[in-house]
Short mmCIF file of C-alpha atoms and ligand atoms in Angstrom, two decimals:
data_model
loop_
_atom_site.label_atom_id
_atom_site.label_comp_id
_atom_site.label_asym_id
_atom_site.label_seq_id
_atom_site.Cartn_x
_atom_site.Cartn_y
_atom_site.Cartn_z
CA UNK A 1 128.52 95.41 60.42
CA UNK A 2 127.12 98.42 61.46
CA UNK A 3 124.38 98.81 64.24
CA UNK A 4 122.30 101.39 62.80
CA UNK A 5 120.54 102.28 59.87
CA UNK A 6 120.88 105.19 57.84
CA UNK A 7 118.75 107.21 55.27
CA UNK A 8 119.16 110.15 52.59
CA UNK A 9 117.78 110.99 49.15
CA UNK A 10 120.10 109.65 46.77
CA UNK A 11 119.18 112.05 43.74
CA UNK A 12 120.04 115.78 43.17
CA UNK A 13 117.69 118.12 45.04
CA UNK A 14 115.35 119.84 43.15
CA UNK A 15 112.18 119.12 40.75
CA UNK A 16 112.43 115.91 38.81
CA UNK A 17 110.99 112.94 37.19
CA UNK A 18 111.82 110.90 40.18
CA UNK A 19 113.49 111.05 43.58
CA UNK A 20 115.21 108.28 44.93
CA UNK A 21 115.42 107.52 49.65
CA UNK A 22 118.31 104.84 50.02
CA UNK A 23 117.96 103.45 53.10
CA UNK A 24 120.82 101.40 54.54
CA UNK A 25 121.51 99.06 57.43
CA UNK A 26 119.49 96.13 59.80
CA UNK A 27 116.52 98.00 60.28
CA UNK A 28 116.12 98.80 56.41
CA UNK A 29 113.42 96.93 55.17
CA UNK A 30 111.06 97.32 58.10
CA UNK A 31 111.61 101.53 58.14
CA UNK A 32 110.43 101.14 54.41
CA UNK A 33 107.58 98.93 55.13
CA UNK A 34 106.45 101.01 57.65
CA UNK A 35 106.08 103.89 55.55
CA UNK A 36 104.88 101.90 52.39
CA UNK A 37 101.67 100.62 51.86
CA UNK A 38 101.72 98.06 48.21
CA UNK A 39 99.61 95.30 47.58
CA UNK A 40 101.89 92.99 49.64
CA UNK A 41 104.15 94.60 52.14
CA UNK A 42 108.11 94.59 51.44
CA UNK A 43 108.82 91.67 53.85
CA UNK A 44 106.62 89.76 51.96
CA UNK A 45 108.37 90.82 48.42
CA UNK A 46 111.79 89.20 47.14
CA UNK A 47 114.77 91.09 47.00
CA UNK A 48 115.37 93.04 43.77
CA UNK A 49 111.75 92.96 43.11
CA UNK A 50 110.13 96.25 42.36
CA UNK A 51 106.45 96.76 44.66
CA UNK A 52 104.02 99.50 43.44
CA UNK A 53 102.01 101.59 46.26
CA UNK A 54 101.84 104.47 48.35
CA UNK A 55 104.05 106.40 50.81
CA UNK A 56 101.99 106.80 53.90
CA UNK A 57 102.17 109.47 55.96
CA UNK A 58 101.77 108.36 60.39
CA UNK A 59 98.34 107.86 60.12
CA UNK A 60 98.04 105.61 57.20
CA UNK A 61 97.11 108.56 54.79
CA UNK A 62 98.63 108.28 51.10
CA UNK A 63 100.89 111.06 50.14
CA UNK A 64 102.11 109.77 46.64
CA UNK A 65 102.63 106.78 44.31
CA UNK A 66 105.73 105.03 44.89
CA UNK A 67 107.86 101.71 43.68
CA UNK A 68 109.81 100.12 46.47
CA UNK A 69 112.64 97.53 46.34
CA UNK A 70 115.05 96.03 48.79
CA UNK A 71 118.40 93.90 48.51
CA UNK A 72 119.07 91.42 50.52
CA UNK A 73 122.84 92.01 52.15
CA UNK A 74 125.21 91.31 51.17
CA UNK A 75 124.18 91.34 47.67
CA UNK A 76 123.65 95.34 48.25
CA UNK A 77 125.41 98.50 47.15
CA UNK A 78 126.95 98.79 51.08
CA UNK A 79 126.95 95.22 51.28
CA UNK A 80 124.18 95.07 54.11
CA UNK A 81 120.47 95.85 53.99
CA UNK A 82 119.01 98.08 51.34
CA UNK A 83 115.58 99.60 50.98
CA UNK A 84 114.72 102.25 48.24
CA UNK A 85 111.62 104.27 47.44
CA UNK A 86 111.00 105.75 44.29
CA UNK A 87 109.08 109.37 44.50
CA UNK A 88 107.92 111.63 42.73
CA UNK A 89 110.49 114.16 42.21
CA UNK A 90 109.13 117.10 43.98
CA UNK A 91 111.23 118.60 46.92
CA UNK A 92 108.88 117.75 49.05
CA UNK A 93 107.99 115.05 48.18
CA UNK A 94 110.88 113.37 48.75
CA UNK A 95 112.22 115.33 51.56
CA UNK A 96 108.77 114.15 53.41
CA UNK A 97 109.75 109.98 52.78
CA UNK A 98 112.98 110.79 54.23
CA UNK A 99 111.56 112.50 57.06
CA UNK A 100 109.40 109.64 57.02
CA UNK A 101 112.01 107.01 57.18
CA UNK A 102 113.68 109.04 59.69
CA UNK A 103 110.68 108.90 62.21
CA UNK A 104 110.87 105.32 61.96
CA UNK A 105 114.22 104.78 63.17
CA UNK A 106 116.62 105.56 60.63
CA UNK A 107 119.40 108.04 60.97
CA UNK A 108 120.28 110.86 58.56
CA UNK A 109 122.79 109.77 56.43
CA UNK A 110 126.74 111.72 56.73
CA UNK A 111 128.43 112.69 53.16
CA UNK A 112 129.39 109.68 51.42
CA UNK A 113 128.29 107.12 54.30
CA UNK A 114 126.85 104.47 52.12
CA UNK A 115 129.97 104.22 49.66
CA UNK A 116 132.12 104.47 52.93
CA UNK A 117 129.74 101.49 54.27
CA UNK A 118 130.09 99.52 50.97
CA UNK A 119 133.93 100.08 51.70
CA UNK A 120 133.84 98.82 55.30
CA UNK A 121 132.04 95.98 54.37
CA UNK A 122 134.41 95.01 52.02
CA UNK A 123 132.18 94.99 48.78
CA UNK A 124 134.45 97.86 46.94
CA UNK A 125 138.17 98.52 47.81
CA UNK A 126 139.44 102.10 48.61
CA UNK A 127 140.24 102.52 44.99
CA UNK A 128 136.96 101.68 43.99
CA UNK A 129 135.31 104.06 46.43
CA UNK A 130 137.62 107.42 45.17
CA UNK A 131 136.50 106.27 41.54
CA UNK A 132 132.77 106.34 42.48
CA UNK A 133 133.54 110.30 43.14
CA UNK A 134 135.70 110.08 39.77
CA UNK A 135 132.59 108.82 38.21
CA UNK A 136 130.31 111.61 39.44
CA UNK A 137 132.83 114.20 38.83
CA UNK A 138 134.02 113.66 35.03
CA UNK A 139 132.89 116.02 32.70
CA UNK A 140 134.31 114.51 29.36
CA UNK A 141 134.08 110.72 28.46
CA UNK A 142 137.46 110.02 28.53
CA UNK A 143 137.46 111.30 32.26
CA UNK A 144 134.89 109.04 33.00
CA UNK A 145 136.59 106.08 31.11
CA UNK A 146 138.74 106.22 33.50
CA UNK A 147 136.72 106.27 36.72
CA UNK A 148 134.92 102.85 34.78
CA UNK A 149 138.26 101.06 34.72
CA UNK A 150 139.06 101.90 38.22
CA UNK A 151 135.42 100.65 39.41
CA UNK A 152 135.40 98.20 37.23
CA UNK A 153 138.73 97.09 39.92
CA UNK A 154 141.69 97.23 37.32
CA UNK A 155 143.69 99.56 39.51
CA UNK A 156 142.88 97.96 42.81
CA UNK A 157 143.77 94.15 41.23
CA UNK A 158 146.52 95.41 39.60
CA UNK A 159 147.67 96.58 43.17
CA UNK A 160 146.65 94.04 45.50
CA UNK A 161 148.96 91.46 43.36
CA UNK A 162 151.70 94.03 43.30
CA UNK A 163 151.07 94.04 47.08
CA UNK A 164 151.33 90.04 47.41
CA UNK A 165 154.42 89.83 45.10
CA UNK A 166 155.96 92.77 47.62
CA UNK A 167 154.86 90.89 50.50
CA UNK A 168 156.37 87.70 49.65
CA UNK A 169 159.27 88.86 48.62
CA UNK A 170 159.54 90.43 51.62
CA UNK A 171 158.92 87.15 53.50
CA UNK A 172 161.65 86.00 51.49
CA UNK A 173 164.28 88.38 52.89
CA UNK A 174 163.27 88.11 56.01
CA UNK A 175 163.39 84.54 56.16
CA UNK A 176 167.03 84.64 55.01
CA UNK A 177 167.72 86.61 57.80
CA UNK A 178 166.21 84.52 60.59
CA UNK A 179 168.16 81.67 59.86
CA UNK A 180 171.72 83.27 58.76
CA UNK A 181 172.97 80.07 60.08
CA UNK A 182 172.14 78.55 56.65
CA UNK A 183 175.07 80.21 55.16
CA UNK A 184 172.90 81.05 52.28
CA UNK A 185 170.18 83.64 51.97
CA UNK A 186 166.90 81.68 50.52
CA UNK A 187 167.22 84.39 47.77
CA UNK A 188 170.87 86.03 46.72
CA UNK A 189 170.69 89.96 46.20
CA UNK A 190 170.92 89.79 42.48
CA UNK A 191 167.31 87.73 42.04
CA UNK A 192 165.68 89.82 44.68
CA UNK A 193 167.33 92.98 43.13
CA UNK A 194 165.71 91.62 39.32
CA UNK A 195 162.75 90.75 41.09
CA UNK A 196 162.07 94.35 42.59
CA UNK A 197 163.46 96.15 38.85
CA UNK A 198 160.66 94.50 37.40
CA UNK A 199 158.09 96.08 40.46
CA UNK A 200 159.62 99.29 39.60
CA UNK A 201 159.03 99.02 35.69
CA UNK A 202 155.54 97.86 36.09
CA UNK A 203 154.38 100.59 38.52
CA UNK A 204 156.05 103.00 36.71
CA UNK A 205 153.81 102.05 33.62
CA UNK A 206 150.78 102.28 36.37
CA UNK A 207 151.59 105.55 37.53
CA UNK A 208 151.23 107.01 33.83
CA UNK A 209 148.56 105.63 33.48
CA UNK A 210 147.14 107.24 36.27
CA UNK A 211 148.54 110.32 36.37
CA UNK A 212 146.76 110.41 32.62
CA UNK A 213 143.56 110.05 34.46
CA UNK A 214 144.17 112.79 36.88
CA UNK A 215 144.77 115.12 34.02
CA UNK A 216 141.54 114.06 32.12
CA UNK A 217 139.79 114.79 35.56
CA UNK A 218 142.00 118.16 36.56
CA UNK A 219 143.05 119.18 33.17
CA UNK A 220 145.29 121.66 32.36
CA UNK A 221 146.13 125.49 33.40
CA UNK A 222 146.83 127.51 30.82
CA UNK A 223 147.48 131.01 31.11
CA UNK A 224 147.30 133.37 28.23
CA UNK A 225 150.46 136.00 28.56
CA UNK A 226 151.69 139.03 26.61
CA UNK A 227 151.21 142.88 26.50
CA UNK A 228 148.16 144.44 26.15
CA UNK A 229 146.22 144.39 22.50
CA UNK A 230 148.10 141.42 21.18
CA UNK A 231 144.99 139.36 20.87
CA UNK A 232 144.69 137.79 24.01
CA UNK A 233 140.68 137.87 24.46
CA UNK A 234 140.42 137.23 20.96
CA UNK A 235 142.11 133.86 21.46
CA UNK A 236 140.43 132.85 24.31
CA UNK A 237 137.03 133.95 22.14
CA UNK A 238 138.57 132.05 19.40
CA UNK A 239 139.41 129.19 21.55
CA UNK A 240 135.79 129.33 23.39
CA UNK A 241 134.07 130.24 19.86
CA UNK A 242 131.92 132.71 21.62
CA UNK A 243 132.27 136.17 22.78
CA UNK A 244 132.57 136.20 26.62
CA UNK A 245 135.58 138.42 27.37
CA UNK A 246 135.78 141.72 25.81
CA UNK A 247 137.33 142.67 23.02
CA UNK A 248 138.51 146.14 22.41
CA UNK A 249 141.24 147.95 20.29
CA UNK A 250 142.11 150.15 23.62
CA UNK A 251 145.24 148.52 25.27
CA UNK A 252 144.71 146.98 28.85
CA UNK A 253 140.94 146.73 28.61
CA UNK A 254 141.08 143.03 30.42
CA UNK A 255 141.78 144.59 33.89
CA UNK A 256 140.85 140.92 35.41
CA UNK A 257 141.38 137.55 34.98
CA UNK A 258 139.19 135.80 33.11
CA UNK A 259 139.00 131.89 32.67
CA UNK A 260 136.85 129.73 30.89
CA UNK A 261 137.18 125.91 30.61
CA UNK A 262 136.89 123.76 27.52
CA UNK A 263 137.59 120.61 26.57
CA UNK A 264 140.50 119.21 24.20
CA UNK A 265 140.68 115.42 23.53
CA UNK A 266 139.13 114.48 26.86
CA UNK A 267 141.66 116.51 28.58
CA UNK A 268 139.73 119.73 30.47
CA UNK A 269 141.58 123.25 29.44
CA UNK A 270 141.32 126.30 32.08
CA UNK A 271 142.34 129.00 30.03
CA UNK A 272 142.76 132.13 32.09
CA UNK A 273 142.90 135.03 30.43
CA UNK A 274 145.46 137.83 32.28
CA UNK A 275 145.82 141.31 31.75
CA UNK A 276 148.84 142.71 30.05
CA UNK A 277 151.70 142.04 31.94
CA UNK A 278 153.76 145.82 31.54
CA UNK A 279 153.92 149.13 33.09
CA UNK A 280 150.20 149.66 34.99
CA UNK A 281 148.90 153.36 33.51
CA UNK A 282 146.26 153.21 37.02
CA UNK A 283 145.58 151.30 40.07
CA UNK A 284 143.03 149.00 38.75
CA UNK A 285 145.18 148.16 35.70
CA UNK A 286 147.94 147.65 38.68
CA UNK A 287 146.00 144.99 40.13
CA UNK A 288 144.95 143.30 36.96
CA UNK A 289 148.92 143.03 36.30
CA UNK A 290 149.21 141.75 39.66
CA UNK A 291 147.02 138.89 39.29
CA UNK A 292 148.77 138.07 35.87
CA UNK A 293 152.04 137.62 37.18
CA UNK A 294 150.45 135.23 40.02
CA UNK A 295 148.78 132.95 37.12
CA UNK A 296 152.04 133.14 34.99
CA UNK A 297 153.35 131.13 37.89
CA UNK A 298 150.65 128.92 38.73
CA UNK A 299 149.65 127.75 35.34
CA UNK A 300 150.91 124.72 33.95
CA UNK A 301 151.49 125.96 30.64
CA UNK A 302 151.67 129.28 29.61
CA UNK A 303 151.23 130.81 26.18
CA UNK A 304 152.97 133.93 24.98
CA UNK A 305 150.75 135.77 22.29
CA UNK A 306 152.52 138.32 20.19
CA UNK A 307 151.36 140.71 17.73
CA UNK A 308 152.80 139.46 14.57
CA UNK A 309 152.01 143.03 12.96
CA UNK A 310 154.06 144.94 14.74
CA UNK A 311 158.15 144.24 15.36
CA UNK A 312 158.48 142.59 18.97
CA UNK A 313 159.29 145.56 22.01
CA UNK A 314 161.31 145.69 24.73
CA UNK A 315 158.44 144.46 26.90
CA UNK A 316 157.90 141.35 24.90
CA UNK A 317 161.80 140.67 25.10
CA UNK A 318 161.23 141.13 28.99
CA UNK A 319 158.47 138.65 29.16
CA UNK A 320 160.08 135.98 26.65
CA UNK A 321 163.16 135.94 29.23
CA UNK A 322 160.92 135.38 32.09
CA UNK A 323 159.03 132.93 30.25
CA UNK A 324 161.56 130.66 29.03
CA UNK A 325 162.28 128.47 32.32
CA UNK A 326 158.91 128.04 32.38
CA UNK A 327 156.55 125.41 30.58
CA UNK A 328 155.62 127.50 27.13
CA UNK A 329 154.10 127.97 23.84
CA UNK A 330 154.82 131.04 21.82
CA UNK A 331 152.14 132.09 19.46
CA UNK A 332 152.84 135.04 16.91
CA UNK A 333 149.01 136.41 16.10
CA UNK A 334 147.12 138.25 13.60
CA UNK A 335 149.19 136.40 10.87
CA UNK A 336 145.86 137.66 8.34
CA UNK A 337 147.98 140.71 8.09
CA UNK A 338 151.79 140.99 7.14
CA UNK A 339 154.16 139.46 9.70
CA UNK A 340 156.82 141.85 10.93
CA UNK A 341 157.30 139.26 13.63
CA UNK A 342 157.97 135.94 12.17
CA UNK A 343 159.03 132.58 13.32
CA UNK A 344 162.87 133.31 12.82
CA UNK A 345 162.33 136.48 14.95
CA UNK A 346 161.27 134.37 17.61
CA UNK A 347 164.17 131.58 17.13
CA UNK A 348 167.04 134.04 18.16
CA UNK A 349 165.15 134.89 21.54
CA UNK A 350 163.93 131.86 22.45
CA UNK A 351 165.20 129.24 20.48
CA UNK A 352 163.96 126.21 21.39
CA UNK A 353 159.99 127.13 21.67
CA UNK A 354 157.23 125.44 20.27
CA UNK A 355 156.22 128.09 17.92
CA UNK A 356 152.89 128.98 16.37
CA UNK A 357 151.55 131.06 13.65
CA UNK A 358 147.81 132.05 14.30
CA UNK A 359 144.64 134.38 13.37
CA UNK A 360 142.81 134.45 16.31
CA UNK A 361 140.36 136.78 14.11
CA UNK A 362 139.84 134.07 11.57
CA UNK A 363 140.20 131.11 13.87
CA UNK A 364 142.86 129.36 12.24
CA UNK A 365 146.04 127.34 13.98
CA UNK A 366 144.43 126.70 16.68
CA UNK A 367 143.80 122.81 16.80
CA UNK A 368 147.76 122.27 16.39
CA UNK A 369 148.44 125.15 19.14
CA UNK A 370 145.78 122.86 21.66
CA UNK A 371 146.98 119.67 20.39
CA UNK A 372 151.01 120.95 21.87
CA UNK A 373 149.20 121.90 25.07
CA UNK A 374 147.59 118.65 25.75
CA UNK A 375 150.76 117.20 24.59
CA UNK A 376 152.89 119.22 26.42
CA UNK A 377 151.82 118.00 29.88
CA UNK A 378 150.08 114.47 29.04
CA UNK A 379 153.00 113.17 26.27
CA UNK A 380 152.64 112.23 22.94
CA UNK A 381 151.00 108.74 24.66
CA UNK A 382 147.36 107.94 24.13
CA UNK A 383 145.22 108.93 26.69
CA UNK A 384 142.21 105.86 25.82
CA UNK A 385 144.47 104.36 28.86
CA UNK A 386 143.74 106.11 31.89
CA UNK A 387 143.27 105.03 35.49
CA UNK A 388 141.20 108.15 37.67
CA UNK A 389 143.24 108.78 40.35
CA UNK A 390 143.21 111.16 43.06
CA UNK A 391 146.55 113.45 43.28
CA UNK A 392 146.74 111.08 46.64
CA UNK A 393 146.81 108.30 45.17
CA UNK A 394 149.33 109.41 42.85
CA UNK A 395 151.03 110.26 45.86
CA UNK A 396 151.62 107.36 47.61
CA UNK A 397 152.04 105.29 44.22
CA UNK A 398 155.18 107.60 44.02
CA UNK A 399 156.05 107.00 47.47
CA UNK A 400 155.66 102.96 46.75
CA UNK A 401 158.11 103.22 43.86
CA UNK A 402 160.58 105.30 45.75
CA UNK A 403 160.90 102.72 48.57
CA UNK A 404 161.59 100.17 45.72
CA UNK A 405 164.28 102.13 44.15
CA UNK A 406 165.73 102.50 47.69
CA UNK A 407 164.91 98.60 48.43
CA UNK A 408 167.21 97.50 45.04
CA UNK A 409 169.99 100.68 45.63
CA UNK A 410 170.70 99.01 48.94
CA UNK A 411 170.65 95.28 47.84
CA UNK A 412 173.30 96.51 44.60
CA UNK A 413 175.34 98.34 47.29
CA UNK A 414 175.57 95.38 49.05
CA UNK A 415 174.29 97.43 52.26
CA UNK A 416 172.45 94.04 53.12
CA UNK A 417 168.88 92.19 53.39
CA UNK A 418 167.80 93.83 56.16
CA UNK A 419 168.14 97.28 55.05
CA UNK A 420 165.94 96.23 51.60
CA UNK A 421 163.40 94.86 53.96
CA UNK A 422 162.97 97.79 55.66
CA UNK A 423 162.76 99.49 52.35
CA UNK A 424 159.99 96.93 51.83
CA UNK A 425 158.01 98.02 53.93
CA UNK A 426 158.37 101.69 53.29
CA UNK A 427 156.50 100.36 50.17
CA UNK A 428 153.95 97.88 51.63
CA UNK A 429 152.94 101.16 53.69
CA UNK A 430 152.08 103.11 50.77
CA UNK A 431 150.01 100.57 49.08
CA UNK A 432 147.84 99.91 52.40
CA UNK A 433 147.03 103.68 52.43
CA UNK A 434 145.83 103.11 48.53
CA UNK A 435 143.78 99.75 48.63
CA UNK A 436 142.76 100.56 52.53
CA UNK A 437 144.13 97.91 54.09
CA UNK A 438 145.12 100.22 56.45
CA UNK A 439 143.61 103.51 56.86
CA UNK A 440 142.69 105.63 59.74
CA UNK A 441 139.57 107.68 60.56
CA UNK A 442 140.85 110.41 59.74
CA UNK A 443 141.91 109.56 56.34
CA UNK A 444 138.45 108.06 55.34
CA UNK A 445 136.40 111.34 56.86
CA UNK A 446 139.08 113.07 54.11
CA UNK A 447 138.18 111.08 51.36
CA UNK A 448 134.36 110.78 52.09
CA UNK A 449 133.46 114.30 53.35
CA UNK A 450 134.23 115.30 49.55
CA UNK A 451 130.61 113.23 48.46
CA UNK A 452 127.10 114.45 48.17
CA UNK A 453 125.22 112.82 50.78
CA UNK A 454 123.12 109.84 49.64
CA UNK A 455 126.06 108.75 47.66
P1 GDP B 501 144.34 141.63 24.34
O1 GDP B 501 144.45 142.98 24.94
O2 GDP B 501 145.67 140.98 24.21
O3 GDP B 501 143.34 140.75 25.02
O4 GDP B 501 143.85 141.83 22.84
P2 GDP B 501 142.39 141.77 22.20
O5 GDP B 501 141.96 140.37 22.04
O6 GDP B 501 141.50 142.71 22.93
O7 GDP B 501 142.67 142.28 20.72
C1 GDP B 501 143.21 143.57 20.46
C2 GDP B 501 142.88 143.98 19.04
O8 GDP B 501 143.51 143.13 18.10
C3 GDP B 501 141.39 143.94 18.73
O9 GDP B 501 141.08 145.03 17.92
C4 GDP B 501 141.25 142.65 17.93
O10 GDP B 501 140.16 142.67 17.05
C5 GDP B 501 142.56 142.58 17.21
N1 GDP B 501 142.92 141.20 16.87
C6 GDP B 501 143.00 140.13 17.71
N2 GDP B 501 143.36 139.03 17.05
C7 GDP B 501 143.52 139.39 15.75
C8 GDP B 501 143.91 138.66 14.56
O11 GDP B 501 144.14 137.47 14.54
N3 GDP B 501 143.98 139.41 13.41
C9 GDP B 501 143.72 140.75 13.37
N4 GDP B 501 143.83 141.35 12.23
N5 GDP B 501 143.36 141.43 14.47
C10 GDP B 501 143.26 140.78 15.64
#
């Protein structure tokens, strides 16, 4: 338990209906009563029971109309005393409680100190904790699905059993080699190979399921490629269904990148918008080009727009050869006028493409050519499924099951017990840093110092 108490306002700053001061720790209840002034004082109120009055300023004046409520710990948000005031939500207002609050004792509150209190206290796990930020974050329902499920514990249970099963079976190896005496390990390498296959399969399951939820948090990168005056910016107009980038019949007019974000089945779309990618006719156009070829690389998917009108150039040839290792769509445009590019033009270049026919003009193709994307990078799976998990998280799940694989490759090479133990805990490591079993300082400032403070 910690020694001293803490205070922030817990809602957005600015003007609003309301503002809410947490205040957290021993001293909780007595910095609110000391600035609240109700028909009966907070000490003399039950927890969880809302008390009508005044915020008083240091001389007993009232400054505005309040509720006030406390929780008793550790039936609290950070599991030890809680006192709230509700505002009026005026800047001032509410930074003049906390001021308040702070003259009485408590401390200002660090980024994310009452979730990281709520995790020291052992009311939330670690998972739980990164899912309140997954909460806060999502912009689509489906993104914030998936925060719910992780709150709600299913990725932390789901974990701390793995965790147990690991552990004991890592007892169980270990325990064979203390007494070897016995002849006979307490479990032969076949079982405790089975035993860890099944580990393997069922994290493996996990870890779509949360790499799902990173995507409907993170979305997808798509860059828009091709020469100049293919349609690009019409697309991305098409895609946004208003007019934000310019569009012009004068080649290389879309000297920058431009990227918008939209949303497609829960999954978050950054479409970025490059210049053409071809011979620069000035310096500016140079740069614009320059830029391109950096997001051709760092999207996730790319999508090669042609101009169906016209026959395909040397420059698209270039492109479609530079394209094809990478992660691509091809989509032939302005197919409202006759195609002298078509599908089977395509084929012989790049045979194996997802192709798509399109009029960016008209809008039409376009929910197949978004439905690939998605697809693309999040499989044909559903995505109702999802677990929110940091790329972290993801991280060290992937860590976890590569210490199993390595656990069962040395138990089928017969390379002995001990050597899948150590494996063993390779893995047991990994899931620590997840749940927080075992984390560091340093670790927790990392994952905290991304909240709001008050949160
Ligand atoms: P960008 O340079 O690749 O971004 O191309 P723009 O989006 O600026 O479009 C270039 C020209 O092609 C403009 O005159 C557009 O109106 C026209 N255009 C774009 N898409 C279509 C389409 O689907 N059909 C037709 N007919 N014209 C299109």
């Amino acid at each position: 338990m910690f020694e001293d108490t803490i205070a922030a306002i817990s809602t957005a700053w600015g003007e609003a209906g309301i503002a809410v001061v947490r205040v957290s720790g021993p001293e909780a209840r007595q910095i609110v009563d000391s600035v609240f002034s109700g028909v009966k004082p907070l000490s003399a109120t039950p927890p969880r029971y809302m008390r009508n009055g005044f915020l008083v300023d240091a001389k007993g004046e009232p400054l505005d109309k309040v509720l006030a409520v406390w929780f008793r710990r550790p039936k609290s948000f950070t599991g030890e005393d809680v006192a709230e005031i509700q505002c009026h939500g005026g800047t001032l207002v509410a930074r003049t409680c906390l001021d308040l609050c702070i003259s009485k004792g408590a401390r200002h509150a660090e980024p994310g100190e009452f979730t990281r209190r709520a995790f020291i206290n052992g009311r939330i796990d670690l998972t739980q904790a990164e899912a309140v930020l997954g909460i806060i974050r999502s912009k689509s329902e489906e993104a914030l699905r998936a925060s719910s499920r992780v709150l709600e514990g299913q990725l932390g249970e789901y974990l701390q059993d793995l965790y147990h099963e690991i552990l004991d079976l890592s007892a169980k190896l270990e325990v064979g080699l203390d007494f070897p005496e016995e002849d006979i390990p307490f479990l032969d390498d076949t079982e405790a190979s089975n035993r860890l296959l099944t580990f393997q399969q069922s994290l493996e399951d996990l870890l779509d399921r949360c790499r799902t939820g990173f995507l409907l948090r993170d979305g997808i990168r798509v860059a828009l490629v091709g020469r100049p005056n293919v349609g690009k910016s019409s697309l991305l107009n098409a895609l946004l269904q208003e007019s934000r980038a310019i569009v012009t019949s004068v080649p290389g007019t879309t000297r920058d990148v431009i990227e918008e974000v939209l949303t497609y089945r829960g999954v978050p779309l950054t479409i970025v918008d490059t210049a053409g990618i071809g011979k620069p006719a000035d310096e500016v156009e140079a740069i614009g080009i320059e830029r391109a070829e950096k997001e051709l690389h760092r999207a996730e998917v790319r999508v090669w727009v042609i101009d169906g009108s016209e026959d395909l150039t040397e420059a698209d040839r270039d492109l479609a050869a530079r394209i094809s290792p990478l992660k691509h769509v091809v989509v032939i445009n302005k197919a409202d006028l006759p195609l002298a590019t078509t599908e089977g033009t395509v084929r012989e270049i790049l045979p194996v493409s997802p192709v798509f026919i399109i009029s960016a003009q008209r809008g039409e193709g376009l929910e197949k050519l978004k439905d690939e994307i998605v697809s693309m990078i999040a499989g044909s799976g559903t995505l109702d499924a999802g677990l929110n998990a940091s790329s972290r998280q993801i991280h060290e799940l992937q860590q976890c099951l590569n210490a199993l694989a390595d656990s069962r490759k040395a138990l089928d090479k017969g390379l002995g017990q001990d050597v899948a133990g150590t494996c063993l805990s390779d893995a047991l490591d990994s899931l620590e840093r997840v749940l927080g079993i075992q984390v560091d300082d340093p670790l927790l400032d990392t994952i905290f110092s991304q909240f709001c403070v008050g949160k």
